[in-house]
Structures are given as C-alpha cells and as structure tokens.
Short mmCIF file of C-alpha atoms and ligand atoms in Angstrom, two decimals:
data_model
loop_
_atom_site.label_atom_id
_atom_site.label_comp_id
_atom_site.label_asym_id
_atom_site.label_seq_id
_atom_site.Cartn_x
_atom_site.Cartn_y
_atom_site.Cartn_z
CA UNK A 1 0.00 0.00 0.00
CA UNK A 2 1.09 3.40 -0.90
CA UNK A 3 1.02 5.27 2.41
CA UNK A 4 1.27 9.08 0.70
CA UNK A 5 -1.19 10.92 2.05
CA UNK A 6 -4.04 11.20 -0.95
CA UNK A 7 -7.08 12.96 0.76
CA UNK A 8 -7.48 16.13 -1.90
CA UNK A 9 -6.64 15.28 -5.45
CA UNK A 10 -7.31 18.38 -7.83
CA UNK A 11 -7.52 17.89 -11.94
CA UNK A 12 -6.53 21.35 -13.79
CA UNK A 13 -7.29 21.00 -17.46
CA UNK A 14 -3.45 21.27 -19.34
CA UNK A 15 -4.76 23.82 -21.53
CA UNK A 16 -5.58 26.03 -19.13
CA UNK A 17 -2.23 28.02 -17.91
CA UNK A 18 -3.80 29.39 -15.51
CA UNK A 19 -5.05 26.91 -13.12
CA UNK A 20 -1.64 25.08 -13.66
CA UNK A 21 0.24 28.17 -12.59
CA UNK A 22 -1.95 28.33 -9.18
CA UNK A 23 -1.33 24.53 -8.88
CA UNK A 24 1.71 25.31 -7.16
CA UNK A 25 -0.22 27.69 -4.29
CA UNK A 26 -2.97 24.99 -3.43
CA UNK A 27 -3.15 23.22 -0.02
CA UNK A 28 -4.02 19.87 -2.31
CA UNK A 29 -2.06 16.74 -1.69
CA UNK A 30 -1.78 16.01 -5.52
CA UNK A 31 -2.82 17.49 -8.75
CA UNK A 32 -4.14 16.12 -11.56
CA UNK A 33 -2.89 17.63 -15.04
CA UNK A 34 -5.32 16.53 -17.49
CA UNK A 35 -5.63 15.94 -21.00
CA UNK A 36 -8.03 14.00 -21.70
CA UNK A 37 -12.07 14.49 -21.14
CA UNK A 38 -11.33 18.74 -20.33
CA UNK A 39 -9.74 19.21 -23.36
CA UNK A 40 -10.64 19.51 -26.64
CA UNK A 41 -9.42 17.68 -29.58
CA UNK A 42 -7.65 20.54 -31.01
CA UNK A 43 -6.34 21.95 -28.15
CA UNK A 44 -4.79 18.14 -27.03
CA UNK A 45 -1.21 18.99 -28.56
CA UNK A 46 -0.86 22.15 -27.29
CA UNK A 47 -1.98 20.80 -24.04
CA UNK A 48 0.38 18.41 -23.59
CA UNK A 49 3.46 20.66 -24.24
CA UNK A 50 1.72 22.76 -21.74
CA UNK A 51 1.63 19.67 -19.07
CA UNK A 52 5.24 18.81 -19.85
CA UNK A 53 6.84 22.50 -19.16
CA UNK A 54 4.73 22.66 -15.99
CA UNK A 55 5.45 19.33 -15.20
CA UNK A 56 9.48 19.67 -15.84
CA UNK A 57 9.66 23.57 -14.37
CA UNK A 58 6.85 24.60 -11.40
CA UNK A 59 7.59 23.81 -8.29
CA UNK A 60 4.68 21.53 -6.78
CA UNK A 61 6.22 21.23 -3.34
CA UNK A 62 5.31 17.97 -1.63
CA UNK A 63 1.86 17.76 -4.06
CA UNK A 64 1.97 14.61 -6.23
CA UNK A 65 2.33 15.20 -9.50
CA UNK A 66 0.20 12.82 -12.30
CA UNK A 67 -0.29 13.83 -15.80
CA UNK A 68 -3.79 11.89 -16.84
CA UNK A 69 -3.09 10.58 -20.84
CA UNK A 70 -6.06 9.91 -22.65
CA UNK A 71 -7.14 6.74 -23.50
CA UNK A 72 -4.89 3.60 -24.58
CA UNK A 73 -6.95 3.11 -27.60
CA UNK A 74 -6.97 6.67 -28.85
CA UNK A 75 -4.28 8.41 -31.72
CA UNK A 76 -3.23 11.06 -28.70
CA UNK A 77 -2.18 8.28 -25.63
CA UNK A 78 1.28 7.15 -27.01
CA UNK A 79 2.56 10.97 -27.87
CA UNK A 80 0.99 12.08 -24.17
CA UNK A 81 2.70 9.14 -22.63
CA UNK A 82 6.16 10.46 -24.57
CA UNK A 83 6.09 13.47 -21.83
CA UNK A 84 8.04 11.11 -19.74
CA UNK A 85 10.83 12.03 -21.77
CA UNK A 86 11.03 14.94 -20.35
CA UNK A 87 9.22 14.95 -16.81
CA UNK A 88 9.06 12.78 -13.75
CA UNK A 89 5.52 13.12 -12.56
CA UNK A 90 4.89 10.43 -9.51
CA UNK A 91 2.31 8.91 -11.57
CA UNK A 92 0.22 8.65 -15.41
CA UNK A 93 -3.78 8.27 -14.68
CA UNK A 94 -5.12 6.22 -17.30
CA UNK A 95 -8.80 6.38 -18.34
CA UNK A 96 -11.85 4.31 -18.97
CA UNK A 97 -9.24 1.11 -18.06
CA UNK A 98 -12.05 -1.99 -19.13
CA UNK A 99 -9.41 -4.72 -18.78
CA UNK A 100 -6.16 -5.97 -17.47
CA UNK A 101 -4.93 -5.41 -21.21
CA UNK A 102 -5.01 -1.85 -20.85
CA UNK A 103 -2.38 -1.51 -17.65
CA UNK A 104 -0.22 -4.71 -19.62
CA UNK A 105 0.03 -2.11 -22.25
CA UNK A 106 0.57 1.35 -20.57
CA UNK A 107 2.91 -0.33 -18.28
CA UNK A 108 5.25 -1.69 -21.30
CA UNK A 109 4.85 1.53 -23.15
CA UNK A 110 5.99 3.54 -20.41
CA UNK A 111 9.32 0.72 -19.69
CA UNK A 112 10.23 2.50 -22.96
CA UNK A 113 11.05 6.08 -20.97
CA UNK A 114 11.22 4.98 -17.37
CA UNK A 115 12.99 1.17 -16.93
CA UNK A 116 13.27 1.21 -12.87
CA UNK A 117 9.30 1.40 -13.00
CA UNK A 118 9.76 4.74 -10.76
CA UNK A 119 6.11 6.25 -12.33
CA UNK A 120 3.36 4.79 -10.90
CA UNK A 121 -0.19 3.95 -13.05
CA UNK A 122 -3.08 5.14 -11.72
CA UNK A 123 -6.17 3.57 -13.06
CA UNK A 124 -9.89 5.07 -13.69
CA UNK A 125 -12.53 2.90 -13.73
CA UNK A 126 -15.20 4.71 -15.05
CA UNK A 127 -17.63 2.17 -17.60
CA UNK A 128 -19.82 -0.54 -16.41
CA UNK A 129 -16.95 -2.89 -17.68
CA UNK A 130 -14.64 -1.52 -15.84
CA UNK A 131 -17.14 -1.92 -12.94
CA UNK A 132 -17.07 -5.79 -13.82
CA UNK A 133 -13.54 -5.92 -14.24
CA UNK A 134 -12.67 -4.10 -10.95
CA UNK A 135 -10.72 -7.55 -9.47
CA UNK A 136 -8.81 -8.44 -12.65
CA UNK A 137 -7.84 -5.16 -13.18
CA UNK A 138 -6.61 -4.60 -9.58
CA UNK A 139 -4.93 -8.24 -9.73
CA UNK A 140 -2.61 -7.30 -12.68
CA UNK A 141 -0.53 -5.56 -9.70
CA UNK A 142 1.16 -8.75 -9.13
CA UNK A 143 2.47 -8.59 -12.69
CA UNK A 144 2.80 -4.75 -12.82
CA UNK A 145 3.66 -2.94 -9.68
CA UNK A 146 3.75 0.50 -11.03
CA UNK A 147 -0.50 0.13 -10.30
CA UNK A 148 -1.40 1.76 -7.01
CA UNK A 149 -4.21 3.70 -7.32
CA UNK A 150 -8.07 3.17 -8.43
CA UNK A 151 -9.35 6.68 -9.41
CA UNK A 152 -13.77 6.54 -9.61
CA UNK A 153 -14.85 8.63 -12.84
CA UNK A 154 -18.51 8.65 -11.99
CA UNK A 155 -19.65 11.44 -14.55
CA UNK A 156 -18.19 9.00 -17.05
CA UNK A 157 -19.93 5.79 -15.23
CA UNK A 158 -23.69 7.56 -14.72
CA UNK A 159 -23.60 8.54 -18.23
CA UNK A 160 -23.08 5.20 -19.50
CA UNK A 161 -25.29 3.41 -17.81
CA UNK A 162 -27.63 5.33 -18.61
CA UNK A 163 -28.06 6.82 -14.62
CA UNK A 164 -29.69 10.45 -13.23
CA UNK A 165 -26.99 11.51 -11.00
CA UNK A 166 -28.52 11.95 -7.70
CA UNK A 167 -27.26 14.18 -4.75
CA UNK A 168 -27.48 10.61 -1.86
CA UNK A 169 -25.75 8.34 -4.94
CA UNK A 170 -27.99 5.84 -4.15
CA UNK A 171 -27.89 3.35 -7.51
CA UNK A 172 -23.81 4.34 -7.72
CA UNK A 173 -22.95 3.09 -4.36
CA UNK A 174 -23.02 -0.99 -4.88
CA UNK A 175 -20.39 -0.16 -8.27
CA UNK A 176 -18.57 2.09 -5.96
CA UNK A 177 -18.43 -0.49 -3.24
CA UNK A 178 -17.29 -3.10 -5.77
CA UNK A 179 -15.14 -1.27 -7.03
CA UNK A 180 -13.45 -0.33 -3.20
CA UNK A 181 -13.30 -3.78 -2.64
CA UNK A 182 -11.34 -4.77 -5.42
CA UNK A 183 -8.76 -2.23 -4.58
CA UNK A 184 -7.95 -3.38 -0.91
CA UNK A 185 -8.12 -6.82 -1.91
CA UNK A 186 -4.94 -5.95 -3.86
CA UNK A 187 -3.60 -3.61 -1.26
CA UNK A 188 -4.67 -0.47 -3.56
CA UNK A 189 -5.41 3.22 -3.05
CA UNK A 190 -9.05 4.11 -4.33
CA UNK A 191 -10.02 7.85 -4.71
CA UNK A 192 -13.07 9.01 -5.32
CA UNK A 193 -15.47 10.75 -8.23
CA UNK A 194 -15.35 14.61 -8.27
CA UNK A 195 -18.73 16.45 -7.34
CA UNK A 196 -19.28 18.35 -10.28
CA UNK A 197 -21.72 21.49 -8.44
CA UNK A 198 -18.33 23.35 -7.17
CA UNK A 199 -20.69 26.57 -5.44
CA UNK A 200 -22.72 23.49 -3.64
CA UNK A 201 -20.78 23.70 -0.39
CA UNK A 202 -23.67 21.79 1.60
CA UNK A 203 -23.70 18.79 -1.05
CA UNK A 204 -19.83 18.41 -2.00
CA UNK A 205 -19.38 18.58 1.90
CA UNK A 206 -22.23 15.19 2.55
CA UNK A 207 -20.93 13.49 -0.33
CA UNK A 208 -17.52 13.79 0.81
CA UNK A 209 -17.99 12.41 4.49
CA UNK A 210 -20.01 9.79 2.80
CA UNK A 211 -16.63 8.99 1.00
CA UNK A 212 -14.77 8.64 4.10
CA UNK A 213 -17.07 6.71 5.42
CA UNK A 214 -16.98 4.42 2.89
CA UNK A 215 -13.48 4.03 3.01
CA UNK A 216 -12.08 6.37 0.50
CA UNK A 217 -8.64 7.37 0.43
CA UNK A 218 -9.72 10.70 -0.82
CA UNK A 219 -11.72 12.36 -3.29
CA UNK A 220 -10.61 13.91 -7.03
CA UNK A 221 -11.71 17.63 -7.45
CA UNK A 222 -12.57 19.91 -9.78
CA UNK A 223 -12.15 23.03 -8.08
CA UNK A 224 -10.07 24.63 -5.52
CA UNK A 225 -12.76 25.73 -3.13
CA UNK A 226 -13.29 21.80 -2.41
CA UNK A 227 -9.82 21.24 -1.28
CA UNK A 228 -10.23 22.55 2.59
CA UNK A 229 -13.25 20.57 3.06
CA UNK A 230 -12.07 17.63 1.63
CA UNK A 231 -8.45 17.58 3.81
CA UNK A 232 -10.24 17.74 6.63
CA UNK A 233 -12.83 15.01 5.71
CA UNK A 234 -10.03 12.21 4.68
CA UNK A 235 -8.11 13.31 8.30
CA UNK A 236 -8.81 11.38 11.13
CA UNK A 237 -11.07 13.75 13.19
CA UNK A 238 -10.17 14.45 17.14
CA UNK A 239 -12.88 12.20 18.43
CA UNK A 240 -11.33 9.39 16.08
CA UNK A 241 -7.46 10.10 17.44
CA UNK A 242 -8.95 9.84 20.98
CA UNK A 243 -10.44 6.78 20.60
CA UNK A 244 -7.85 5.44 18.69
CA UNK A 245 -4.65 6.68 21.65
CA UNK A 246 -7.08 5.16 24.38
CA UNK A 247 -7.27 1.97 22.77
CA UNK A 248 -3.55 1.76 22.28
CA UNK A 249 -3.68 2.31 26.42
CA UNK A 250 -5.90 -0.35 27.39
CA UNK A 251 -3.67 -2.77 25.99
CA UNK A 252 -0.77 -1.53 27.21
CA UNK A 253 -1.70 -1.88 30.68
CA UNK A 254 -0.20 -4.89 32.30
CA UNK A 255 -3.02 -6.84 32.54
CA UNK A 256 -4.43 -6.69 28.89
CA UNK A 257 -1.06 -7.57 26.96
CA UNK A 258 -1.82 -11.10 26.81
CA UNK A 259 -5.31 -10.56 25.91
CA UNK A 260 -7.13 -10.88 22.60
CA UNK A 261 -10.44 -8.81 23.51
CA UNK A 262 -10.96 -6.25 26.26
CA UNK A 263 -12.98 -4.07 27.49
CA UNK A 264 -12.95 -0.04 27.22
CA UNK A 265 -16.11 2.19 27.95
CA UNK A 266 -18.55 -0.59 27.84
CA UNK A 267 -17.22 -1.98 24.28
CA UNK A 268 -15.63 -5.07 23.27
CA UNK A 269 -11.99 -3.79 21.46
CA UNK A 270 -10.42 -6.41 19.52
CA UNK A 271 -6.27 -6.65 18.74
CA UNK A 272 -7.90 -5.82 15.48
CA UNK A 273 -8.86 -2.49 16.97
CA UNK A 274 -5.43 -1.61 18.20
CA UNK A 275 -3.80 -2.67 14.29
CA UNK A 276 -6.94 -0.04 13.22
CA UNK A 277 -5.88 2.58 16.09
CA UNK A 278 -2.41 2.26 15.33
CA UNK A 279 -3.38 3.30 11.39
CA UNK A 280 -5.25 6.40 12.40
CA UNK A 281 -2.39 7.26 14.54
CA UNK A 282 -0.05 6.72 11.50
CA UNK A 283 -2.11 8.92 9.32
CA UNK A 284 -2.99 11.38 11.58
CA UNK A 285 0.68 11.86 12.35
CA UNK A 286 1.82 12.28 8.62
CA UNK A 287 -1.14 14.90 7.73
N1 COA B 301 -7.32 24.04 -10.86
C1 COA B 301 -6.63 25.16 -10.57
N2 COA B 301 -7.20 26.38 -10.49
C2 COA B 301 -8.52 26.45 -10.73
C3 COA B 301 -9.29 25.31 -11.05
C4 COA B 301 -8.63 24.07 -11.11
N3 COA B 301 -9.29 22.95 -11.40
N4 COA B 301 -10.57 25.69 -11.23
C5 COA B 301 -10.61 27.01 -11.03
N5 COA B 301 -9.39 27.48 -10.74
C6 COA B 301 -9.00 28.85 -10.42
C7 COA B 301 -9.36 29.80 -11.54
O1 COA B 301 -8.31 29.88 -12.48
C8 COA B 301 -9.54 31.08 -10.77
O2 COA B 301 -8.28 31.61 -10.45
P1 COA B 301 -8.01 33.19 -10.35
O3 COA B 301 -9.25 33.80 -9.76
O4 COA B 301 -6.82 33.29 -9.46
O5 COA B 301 -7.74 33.62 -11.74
C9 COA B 301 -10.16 30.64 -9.46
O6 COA B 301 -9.76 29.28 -9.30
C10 COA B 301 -11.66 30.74 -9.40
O7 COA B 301 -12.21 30.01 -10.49
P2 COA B 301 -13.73 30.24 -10.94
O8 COA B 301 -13.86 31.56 -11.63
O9 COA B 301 -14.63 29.99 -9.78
O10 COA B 301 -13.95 29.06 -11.96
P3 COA B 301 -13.61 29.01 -13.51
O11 COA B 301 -14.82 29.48 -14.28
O12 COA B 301 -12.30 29.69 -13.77
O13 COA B 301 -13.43 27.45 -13.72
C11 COA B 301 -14.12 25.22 -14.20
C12 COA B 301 -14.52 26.55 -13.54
C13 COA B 301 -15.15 24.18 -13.86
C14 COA B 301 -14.02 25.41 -15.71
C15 COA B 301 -12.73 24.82 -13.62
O14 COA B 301 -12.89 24.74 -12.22
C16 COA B 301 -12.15 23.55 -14.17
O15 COA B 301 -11.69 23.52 -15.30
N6 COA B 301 -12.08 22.47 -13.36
C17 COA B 301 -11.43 21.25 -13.70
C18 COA B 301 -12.12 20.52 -14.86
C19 COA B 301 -11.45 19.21 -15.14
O16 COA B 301 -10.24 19.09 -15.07
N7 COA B 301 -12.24 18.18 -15.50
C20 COA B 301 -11.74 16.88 -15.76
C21 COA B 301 -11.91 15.93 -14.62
S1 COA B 301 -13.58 15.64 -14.17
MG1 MG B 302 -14.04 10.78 -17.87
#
C-alpha cells in the first residue's frame, strides 16, 4: 500500500495556464494535469506541451504530480505518454481502463522512458466494464507494480449506464463499493469521483464524508474551493485520534497484553482495533 497521504486530489485542465500556474499555491495533496475528457481535440497537442513545461519547471512542493493521458486506444495516448521524456511526474492516470490489457500495455509503453518502473499507473474505472472488471484489473498488480491507485470517474460511469446523478448516490454506491473492494483486496489506493456542483458547499461537503465513510482514500476535485473541506474530511477527526490513543492504552496496561479482547467504555476492542488505532495514529501523524 502506498502510504502518501491522498485525501485532496485536484484535476486542472493542461490547456488552461492558468489553473496550472496556481497549482503550485494549493493546499491539495496532488494534482491532476489533465488531457483528456477537459480538453478539446484541437487543443490536445498544445496541451500536452503545456503539461510537460509545468510538469518539468513549477515547483509543486510535496503535491503529487500525475499527468492523466487519454485513453490507450486513442491516436493522442502514445505521444501524451512520450512526456516522460522529459518529466518525472509520480504517476500517469489512465482512463476508462475496461481490462487488465489496458495496464499490460501502458505499463510496457511507459518501460520505454522509465525502466526502474519509478512512475506509478493510476487507473480510472469509469464504464460498467470496468465496474465488472474491478478484481482483474486490480490483480494485474502482481504482474505490474507500477498500479497503485483506483481513481472513480462517476460522470463517465452515470452517463453510461444510462443513470440520473442523484445528490445521496444511491444506484452508484453498490459499483462504488465493488469497485473499493477490489482495490484493498490488492492492497490499492481508491479515490473518489469529483462532485461536479463546485458553489454546492452543503452537497460536496455530505458526499464527501459519505466517502470517508466508505473508506475512500480521498476524493478527485474539480475546483479549488473543495480542497479545505475535503483535507479535513479524509483526516482522522479528534474524536477518532482519541479513541484510537485510548485503545492503544488499554492494551498496554499490564493486565491486557496477553489478551485478545478487552474491554474499554462498555465496548468489546479487539487486537484488530489496536492494528486499526495504530493506522489512524499513523495517518494522523503524517497529515
Ligand atoms: N485548478 C486550478 N485552479 C482552478 C481550477 C482548477 N481545477 N478551477 C478554477 N481554478 C482557479 C481559476 O483559475 C480562478 O483563479 P483566479 O481567480 O486566481 O484567476 C479561481 O480558481 C476561481 O475560479 P472560478 O472563476 O470559480 O472558476 P472558472 O470558471 O475559472 O473554472 C471550471 C470553472 C469548472 C471550468 C474549472 O474549475 C475547471 O476547469 N475544473 C477542472 C475541470 C477538469 O479538469 N475536468 C476533468 C476531470 S472531471
Ligand atoms: Mg471521464
């Protein structure tokens, strides 16, 4: 498991200088430089000579840096995936990824500029195939380590199954689910869909903690106002670092270190408890 810390993950469209240049002032943990869906055919050139100078000359800080190709099937993916020539970003997101064909492929093509396998794929499963295919997909990690990371395109997934987006995702959260479990089954990071109503504070805000709930690492973005909210959502909260420092105490004390289950505040806690404790601690210390 990648333990970077993934809670805010903003895309900036690569043909839009602006938002790259205030990439480098955001409070995100990664950015996303796209060139696929946001933009257009003719602008996809331009674009990616864009993604490549910003890629190879701003300063992101600590941010990850992934540059998302379009897809593996398309006439643009092979010339986007070329920008590893001349830039190092941690990771390529690949879209609408239907099979364990597509990360064989983008993982040899990219052996081509980067042999030690230091650029991770990132994969978005975003069709009803993909939804299908979520275990073999996340399975070809055995074969190709540079796959970490399960990114939810839900725009993409609605659309083609014909689904109203709704504000409580009701009919999206058994593919999203599926999709989550596939991912930690093969010790992957999952991030999920972007809310696409940026000025609807109330709704990105109940759709993120619904996220977290589920188990999210984070949550993709389309705008900077949702970064905040969404840093603080994929933190471990105070109530959740309390909890998780007085388990590590209860079996500490003398008594409990040769016990499987104990008691604290009128709840069974299981070792399994402390192994979960200990992970909020982890994260809560590296945020
Ligand atoms: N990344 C970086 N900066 C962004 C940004 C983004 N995704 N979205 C907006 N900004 C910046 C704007 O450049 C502007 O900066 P400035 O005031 O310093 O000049 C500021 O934030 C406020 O932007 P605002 O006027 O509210 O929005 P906009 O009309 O400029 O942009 C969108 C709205 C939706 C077009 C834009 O947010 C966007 O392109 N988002 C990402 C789309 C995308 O990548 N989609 C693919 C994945 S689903
Ligand atoms: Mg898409």
């Amino acid at each position: 498991m990648n333990l970077q810390v993934c809670r805010s993950v903003l895309y900036m469209p690569a043909s839009n200088a602006r938002a790259l240049e205030k990439g480098p002032s955001l409070q995100c943990d990664a950015v996303i430089l796209d060139l696929e869906d946001s933009v257009a055919p003719a602008e996809k050139s331009t674009a990616r000579v864009a993604a490549g100078q910003a890629l190879s000359e701003l300063d992101y800080g600590e941010k990850l840096r992934v540059l998302r190709v379009n897809g593996i099937d398309t006439a643009w993916c092979e010339e986007d995936i070329a920008v590893l020539g001349i830039a190092h970003p941690h990771a390529l997101l690949l879209p609408k990824v239907e099979s364990p064909e597509a990360i064989a492929r983008l993982s040899a093509l990219m052996d081509q500029y980067d042999t030690n396998g230091d650029v991770k794929i990132w994969a978005m499963l975003e069709t009803p195939k993909a939804v299908l295919a979520a275990a073999d997909i996340a399975a070809t990690v055995a074969q190709y380590p540079r796959l970490t990371t399960f990114c939810i395109g839900n725009n993409d997934l609605a659309r083609e199954a014909g689904m109203q987006m709704q504000s409580s995702r009701e009919f999206l959260l058994p593919w999203l689910l599926q999709i989550l479990v596939a991912a930690r089954a093969h010790g992957l990071n999952i991030l999920d869909g972007v809310y696409n109503n940026f000025n609807d504070t109330e709704g990105f805000e109940i759709e993120c903690n619904q996220g977290a709930a589920m188990g999210m690492d984070g949550k993709t973005l389309i705008h900077p106002k949702q970064i905040a909210f969404a840093n603080g959502a994929f933190s471990p909260n105070d109530d959740q670092i309390n909890q998780a420092m007085a388990i590590v105490e209860v079996f500490e004390r003398s008594e409990n270190q040769h016990k499987g289950a104990v008691q604290l505040n009128g709840e069974m806690v299981e070792r399994l408890h402390l192994d979960m404790a200990l992970k909020t601690l982890a994260k809560a210390r590296s945020q």
